[in-house]
Tab-separated table of C-alpha atoms in Angstrom:
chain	number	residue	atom	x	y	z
A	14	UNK	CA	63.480	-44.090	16.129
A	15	UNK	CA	62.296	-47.302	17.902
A	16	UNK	CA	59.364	-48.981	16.555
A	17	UNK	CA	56.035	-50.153	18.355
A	18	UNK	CA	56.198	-53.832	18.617
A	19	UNK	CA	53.238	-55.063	16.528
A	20	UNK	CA	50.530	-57.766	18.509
A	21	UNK	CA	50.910	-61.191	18.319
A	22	UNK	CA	48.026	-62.782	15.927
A	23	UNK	CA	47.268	-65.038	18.047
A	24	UNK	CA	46.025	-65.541	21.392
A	25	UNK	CA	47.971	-67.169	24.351
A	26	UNK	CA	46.589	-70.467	25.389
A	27	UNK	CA	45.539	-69.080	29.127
A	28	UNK	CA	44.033	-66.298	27.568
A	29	UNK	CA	42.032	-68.502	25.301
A	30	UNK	CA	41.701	-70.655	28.345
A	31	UNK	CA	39.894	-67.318	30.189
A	32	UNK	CA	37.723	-66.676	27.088
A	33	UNK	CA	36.257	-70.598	27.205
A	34	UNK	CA	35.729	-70.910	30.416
A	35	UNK	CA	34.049	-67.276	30.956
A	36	UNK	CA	31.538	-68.280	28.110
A	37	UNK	CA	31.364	-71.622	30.041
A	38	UNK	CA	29.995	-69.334	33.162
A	39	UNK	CA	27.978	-66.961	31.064
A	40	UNK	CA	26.236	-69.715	29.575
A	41	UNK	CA	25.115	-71.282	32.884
A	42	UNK	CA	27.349	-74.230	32.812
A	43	UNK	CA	28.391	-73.695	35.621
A	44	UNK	CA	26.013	-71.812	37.558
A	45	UNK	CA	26.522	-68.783	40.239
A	46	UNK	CA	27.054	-69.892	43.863
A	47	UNK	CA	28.488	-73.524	42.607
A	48	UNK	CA	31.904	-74.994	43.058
A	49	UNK	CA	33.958	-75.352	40.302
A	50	UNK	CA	35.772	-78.877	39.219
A	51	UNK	CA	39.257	-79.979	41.356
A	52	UNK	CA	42.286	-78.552	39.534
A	53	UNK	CA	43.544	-82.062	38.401
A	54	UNK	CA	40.025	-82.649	36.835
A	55	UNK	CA	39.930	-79.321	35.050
A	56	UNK	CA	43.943	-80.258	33.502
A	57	UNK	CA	42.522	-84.307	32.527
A	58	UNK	CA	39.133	-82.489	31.153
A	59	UNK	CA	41.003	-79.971	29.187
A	60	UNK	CA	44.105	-80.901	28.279
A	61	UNK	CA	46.206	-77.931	29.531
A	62	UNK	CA	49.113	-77.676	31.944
A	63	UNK	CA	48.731	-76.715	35.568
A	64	UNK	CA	50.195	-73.226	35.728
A	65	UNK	CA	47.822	-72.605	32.441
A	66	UNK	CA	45.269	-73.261	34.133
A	67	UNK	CA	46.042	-71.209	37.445
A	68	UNK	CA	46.771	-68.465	35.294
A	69	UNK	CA	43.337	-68.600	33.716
A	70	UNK	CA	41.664	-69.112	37.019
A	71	UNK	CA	43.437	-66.272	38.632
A	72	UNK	CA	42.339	-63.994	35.958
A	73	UNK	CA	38.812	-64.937	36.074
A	74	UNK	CA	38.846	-64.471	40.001
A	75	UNK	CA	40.664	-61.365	39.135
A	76	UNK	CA	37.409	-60.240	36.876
A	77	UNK	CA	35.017	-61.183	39.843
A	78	UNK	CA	33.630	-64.646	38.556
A	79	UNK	CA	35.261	-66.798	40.724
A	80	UNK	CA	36.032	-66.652	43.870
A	81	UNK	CA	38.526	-69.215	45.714
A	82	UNK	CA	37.949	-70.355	49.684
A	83	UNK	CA	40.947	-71.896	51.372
A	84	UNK	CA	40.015	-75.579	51.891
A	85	UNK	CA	36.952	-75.878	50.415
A	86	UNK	CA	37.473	-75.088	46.378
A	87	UNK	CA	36.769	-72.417	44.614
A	88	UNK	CA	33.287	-70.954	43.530
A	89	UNK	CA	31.356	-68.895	41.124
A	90	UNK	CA	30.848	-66.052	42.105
A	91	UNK	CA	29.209	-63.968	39.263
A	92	UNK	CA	28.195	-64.765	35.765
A	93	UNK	CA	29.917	-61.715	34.268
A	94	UNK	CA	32.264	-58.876	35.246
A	95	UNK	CA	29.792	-56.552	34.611
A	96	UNK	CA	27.837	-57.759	36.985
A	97	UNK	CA	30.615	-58.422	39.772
A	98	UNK	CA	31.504	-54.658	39.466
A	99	UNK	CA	28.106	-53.533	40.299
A	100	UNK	CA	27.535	-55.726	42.552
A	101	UNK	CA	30.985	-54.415	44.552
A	102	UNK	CA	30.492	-51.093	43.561
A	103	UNK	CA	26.583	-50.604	45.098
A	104	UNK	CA	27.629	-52.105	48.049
A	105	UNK	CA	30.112	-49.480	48.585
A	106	UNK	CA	27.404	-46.816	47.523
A	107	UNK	CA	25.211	-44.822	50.046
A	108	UNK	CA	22.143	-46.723	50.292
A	109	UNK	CA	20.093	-43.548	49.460
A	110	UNK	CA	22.196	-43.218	45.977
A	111	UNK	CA	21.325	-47.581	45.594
A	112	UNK	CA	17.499	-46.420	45.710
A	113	UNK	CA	17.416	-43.339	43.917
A	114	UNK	CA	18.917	-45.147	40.629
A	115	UNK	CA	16.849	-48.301	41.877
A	116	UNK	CA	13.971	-44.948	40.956
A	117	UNK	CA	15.054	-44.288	37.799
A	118	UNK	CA	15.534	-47.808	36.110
A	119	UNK	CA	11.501	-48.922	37.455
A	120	UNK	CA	10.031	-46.059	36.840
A	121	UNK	CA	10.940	-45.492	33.424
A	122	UNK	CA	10.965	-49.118	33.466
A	123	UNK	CA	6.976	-49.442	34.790
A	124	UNK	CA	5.991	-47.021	32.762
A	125	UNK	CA	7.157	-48.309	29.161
A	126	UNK	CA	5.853	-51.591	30.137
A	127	UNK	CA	2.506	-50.198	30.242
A	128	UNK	CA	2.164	-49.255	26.913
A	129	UNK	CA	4.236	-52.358	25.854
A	130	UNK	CA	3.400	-55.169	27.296
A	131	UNK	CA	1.914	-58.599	26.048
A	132	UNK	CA	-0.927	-60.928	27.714
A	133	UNK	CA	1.505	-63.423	28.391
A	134	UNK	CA	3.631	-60.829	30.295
A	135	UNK	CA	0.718	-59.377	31.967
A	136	UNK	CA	-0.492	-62.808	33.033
A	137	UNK	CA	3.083	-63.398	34.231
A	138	UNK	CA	3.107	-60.458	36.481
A	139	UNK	CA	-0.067	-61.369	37.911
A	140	UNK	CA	1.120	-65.220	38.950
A	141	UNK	CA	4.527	-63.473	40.664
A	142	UNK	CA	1.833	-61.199	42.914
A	143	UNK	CA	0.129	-64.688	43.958
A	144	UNK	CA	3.544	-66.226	44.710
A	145	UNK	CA	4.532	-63.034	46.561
A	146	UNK	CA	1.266	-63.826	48.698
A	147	UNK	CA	1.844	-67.390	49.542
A	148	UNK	CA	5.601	-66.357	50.310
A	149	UNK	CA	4.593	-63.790	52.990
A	150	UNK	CA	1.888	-65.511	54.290
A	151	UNK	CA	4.668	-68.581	54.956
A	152	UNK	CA	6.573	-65.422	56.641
A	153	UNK	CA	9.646	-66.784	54.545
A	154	UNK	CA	11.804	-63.537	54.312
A	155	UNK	CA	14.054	-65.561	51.670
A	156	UNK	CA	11.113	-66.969	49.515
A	157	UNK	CA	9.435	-63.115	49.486
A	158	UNK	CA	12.660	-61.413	48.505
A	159	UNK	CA	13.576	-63.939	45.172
A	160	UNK	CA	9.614	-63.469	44.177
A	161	UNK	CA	10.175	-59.868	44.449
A	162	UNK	CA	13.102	-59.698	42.024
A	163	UNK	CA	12.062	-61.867	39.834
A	164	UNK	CA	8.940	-59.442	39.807
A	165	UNK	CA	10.687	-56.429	39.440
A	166	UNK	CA	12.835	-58.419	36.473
A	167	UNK	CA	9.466	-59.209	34.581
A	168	UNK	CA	8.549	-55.802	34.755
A	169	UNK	CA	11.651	-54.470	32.807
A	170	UNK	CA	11.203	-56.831	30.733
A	171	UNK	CA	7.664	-56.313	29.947
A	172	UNK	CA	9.214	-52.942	28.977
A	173	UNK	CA	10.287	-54.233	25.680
A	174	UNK	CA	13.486	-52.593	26.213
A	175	UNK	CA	16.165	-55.231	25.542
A	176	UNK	CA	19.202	-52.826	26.535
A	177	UNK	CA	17.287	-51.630	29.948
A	178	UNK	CA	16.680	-55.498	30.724
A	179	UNK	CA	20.326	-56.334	30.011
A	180	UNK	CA	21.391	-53.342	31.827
A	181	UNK	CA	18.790	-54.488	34.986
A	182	UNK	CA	19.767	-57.915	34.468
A	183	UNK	CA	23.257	-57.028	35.620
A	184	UNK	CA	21.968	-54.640	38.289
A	185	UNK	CA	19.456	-56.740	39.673
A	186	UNK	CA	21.756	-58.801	41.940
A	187	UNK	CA	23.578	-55.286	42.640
A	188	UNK	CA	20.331	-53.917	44.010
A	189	UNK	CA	18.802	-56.947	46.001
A	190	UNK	CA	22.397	-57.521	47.378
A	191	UNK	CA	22.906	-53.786	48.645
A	192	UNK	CA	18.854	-53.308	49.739
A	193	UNK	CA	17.725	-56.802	51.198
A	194	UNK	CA	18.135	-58.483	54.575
A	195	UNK	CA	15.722	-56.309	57.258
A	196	UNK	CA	12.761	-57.882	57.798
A	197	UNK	CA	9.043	-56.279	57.123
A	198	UNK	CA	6.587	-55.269	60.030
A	199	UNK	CA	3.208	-55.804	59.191
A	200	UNK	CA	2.753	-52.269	57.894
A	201	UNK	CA	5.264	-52.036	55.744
A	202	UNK	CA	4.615	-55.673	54.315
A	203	UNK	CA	0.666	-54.712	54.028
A	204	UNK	CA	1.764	-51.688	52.041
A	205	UNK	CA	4.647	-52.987	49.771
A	206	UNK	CA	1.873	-56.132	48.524
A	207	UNK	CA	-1.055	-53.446	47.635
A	208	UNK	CA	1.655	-50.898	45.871
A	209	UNK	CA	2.438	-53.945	43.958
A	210	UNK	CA	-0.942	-54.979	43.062
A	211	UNK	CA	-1.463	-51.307	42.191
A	212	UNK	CA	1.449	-51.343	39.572
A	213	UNK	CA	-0.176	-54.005	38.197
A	214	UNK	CA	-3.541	-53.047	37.749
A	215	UNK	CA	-1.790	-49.627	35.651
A	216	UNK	CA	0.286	-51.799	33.350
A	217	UNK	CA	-2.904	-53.811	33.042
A	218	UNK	CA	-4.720	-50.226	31.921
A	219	UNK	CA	-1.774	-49.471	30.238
A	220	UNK	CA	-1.673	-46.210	32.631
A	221	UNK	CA	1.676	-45.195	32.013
A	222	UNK	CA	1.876	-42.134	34.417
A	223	UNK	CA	0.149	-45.103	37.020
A	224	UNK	CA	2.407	-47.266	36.390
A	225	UNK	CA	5.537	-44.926	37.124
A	226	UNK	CA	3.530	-43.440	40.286
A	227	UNK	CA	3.603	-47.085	41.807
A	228	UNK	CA	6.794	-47.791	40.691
A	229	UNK	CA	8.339	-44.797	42.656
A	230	UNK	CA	5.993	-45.329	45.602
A	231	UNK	CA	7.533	-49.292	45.916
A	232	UNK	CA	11.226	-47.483	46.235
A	233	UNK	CA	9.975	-44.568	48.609
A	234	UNK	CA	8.379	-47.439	51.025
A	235	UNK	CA	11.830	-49.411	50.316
A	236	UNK	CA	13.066	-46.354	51.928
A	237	UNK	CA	10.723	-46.008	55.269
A	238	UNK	CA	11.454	-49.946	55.644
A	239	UNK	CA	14.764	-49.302	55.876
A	240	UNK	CA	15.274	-45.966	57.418
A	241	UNK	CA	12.084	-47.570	59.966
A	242	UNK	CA	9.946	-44.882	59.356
A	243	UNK	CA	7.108	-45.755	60.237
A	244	UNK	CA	3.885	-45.790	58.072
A	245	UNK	CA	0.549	-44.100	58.442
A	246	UNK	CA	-2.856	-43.490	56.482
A	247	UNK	CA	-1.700	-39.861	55.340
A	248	UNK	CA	1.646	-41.552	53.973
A	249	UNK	CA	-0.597	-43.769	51.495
């Protein structure tokens, strides 16, 4: 009968290699979007052969962290795998199916953060509505879609929920990735800033069934914007 060989005990040094330096992007050390140090500076830095380290490298861009451009280096991409797979996986998702779990998470999300949240995180809220403001009123599309995720982020989080924020966390990027880029008529942008200011004013109340009312009516505008529905009174 031939046996199962048994595991080694201990790790190879690439895959300790992969370990380090995917804590070393987790942690922020190197942050998302920034290129990574030349190859020879890496091997002086860490004392490890070259096809160590291109083993470890490919694996990581193999996990969705990095991501290598001929010529010019190679980049972070994501700070976890997690987050790279939902990020590839909603953009391959119907847009409708991106907003209706988009629904679920802030509702539920909205609605537990009225009964849970602090003064600080109310107050917190209220400061990313005035920055929303001063971002559309600069008509900076870019500025006015960060303020509204990190918005939507604080909300989770005011939810108290710290496996929903982790989970949101990681979907975040997958959702702003998959939903943003059109730009808002004035309608639409008029609407989306009082639906937000009325989300607010339930978690304020602590108006749970408020709270997930506005949250649903954000993603259902989310949905005219980018179907271009258009928006009336009788809509509101």
């Amino acid at each position: 009968m031939k046996h199962i060989s048994a595991p080694r005990r201990t790790a190879s040094l690439s895959a300790q290699l992969v370990d380090s330096l995917r804590s070393h992007i987790e942690s922020g050390g190197w942050p998302v979007g920034t290129r990574i140090p030349p190859e020879q500076a890496l091997i002086e830095e860490l004392g490890v052969g070259r096809s160590t380290l291109r083993e470890a490298i490919g694996a990581l861009v193999h996990l969705g962290l990095l991501e290598p451009r001929a010529g010019d280096g190679t980049y972070v991409r994501s700070s976890s795998e997690l987050q790279s797979v939902m990020v590839r996986r909603a953009s391959s998702a119907q847009r409708d199916n991106v907003l209706e779990l988009r629904t679920v998470l802030e509702e539920y999300a909205s609605g537990t953060a009225a009964l849970r949240r602090s003064e600080g995180e109310l107050q917190r809220l209220r400061e990313l509505l005035a920055d929303a403001d001063t971002a559309c009123a600069g008509e900076d599309t870019s500025a006015a879609t960060s303020v509204d995720a990190l918005f939507h982020r604080a909300v989770v989080r005011a939810s108290g929920n710290d496996l929903l924020i982790e989970v949101y966390d990681y979907l975040g990027t997958a959702l702003t990735s998959s939903l943003g880029g059109l730009p808002w008529d004035t309608a639409h942008a008029e609407e989306h800033a009082a639906l937000h200011r009325r989300l607010v004013d339930a978690i304020d109340a602590r108006d749970q069934g408020g709270a997930r009312d506005a949250a649903a009516a954000i993603v259902r505008l989310t949905r005219d914007h980018e179907t271009g529905t258009p928006r009336h009174a009788e809509d509101r």
